[in-house]
Coordinates of N, CA and C in Angstrom, one line a residue:
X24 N -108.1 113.9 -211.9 CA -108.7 114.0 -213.2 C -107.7 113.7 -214.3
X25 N -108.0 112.8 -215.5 CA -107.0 112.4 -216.2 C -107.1 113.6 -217.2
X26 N -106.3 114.0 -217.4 CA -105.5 115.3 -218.6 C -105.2 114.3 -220.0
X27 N -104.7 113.3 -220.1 CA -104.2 112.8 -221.2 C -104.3 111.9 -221.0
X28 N -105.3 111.5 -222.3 CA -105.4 110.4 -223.0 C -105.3 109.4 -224.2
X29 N -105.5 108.1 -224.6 CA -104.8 107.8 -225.6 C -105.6 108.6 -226.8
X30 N -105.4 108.9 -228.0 CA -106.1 109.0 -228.9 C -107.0 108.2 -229.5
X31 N -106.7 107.1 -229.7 CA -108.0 105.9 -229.3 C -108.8 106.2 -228.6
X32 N -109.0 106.2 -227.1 CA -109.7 106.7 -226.2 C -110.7 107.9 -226.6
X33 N -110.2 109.0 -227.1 CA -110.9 110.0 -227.3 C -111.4 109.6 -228.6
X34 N -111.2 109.0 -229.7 CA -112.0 108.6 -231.2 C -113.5 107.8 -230.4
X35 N -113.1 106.7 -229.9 CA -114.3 105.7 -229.4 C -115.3 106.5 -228.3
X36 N -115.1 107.9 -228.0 CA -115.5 107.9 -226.8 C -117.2 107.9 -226.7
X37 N -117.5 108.7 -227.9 CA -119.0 109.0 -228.1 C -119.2 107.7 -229.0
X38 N -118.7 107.3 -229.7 CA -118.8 105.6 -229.9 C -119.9 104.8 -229.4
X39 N -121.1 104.1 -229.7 CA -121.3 102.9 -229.8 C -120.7 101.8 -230.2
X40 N -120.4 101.0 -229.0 CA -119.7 99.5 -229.1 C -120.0 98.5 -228.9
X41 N -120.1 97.7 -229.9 CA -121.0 96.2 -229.9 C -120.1 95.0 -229.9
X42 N -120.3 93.8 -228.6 CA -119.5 93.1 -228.5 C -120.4 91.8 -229.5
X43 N -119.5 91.2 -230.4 CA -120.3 90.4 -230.7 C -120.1 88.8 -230.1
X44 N -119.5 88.8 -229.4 CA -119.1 87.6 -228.7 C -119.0 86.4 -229.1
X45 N -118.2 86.5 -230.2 CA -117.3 85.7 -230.7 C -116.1 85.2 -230.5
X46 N -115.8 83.7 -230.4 CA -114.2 83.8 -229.9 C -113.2 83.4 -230.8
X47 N -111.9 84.0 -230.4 CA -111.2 83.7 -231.1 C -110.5 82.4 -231.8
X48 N -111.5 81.6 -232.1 CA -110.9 79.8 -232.1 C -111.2 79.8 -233.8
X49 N -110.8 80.6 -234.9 CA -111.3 80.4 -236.0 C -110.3 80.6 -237.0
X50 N -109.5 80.1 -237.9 CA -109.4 80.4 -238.8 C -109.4 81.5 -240.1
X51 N -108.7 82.1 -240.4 CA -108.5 83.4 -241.4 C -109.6 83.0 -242.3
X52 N -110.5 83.8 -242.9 CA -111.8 83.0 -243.9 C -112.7 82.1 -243.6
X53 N -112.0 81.2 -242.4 CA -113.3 80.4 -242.2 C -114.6 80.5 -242.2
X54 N -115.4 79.6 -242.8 CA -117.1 79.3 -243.5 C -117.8 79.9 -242.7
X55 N -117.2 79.2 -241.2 CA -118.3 79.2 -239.9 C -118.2 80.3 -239.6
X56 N -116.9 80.8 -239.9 CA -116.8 82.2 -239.1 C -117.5 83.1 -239.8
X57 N -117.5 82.9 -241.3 CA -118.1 84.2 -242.2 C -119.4 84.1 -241.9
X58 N -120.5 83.0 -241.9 CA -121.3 82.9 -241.6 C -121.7 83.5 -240.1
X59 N -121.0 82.9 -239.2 CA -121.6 83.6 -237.7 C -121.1 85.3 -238.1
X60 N -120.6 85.8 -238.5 CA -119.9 87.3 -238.4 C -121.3 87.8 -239.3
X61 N -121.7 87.1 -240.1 CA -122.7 88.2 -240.5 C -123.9 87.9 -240.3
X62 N -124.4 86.9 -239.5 CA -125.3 86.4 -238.6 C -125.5 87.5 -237.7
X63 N -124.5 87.8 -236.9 CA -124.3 88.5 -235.2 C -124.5 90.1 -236.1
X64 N -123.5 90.3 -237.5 CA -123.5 91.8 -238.0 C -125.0 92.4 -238.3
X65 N -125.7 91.7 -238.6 CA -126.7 91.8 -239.7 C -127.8 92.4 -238.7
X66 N -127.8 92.3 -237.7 CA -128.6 93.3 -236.3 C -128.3 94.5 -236.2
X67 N -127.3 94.6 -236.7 CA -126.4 96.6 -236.4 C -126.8 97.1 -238.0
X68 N -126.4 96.5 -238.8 CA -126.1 97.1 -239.9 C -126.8 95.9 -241.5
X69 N -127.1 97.3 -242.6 CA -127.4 96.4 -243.6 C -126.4 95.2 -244.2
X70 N -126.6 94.5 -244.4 CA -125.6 93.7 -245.4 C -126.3 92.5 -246.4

């Protein structure tokens, strides 16, 4: 049984995690990216 864990670990545990599967081929700011990012976001949450 593991006794110690990261702290991370125990924040995310009860967590819902959504992969949006995006890769990392983009540019800081980029158009396409802001666009797909709140394309993929806009299912989870208002925006």
């Amino acid at each position: 049984m593991i006794t110690h864990l990261p702290s991370s670990i125990i924040f995310i545990r009860y967590k819902r995690i959504i992969c949006l599967d995006i890769p990392d081929d983009y540019r800081f700011m980029d158009e396409e990216l802001i666009d797909l990012l709140e394309s993929r976001v806009s299912d989870y949450i208002e925006i």
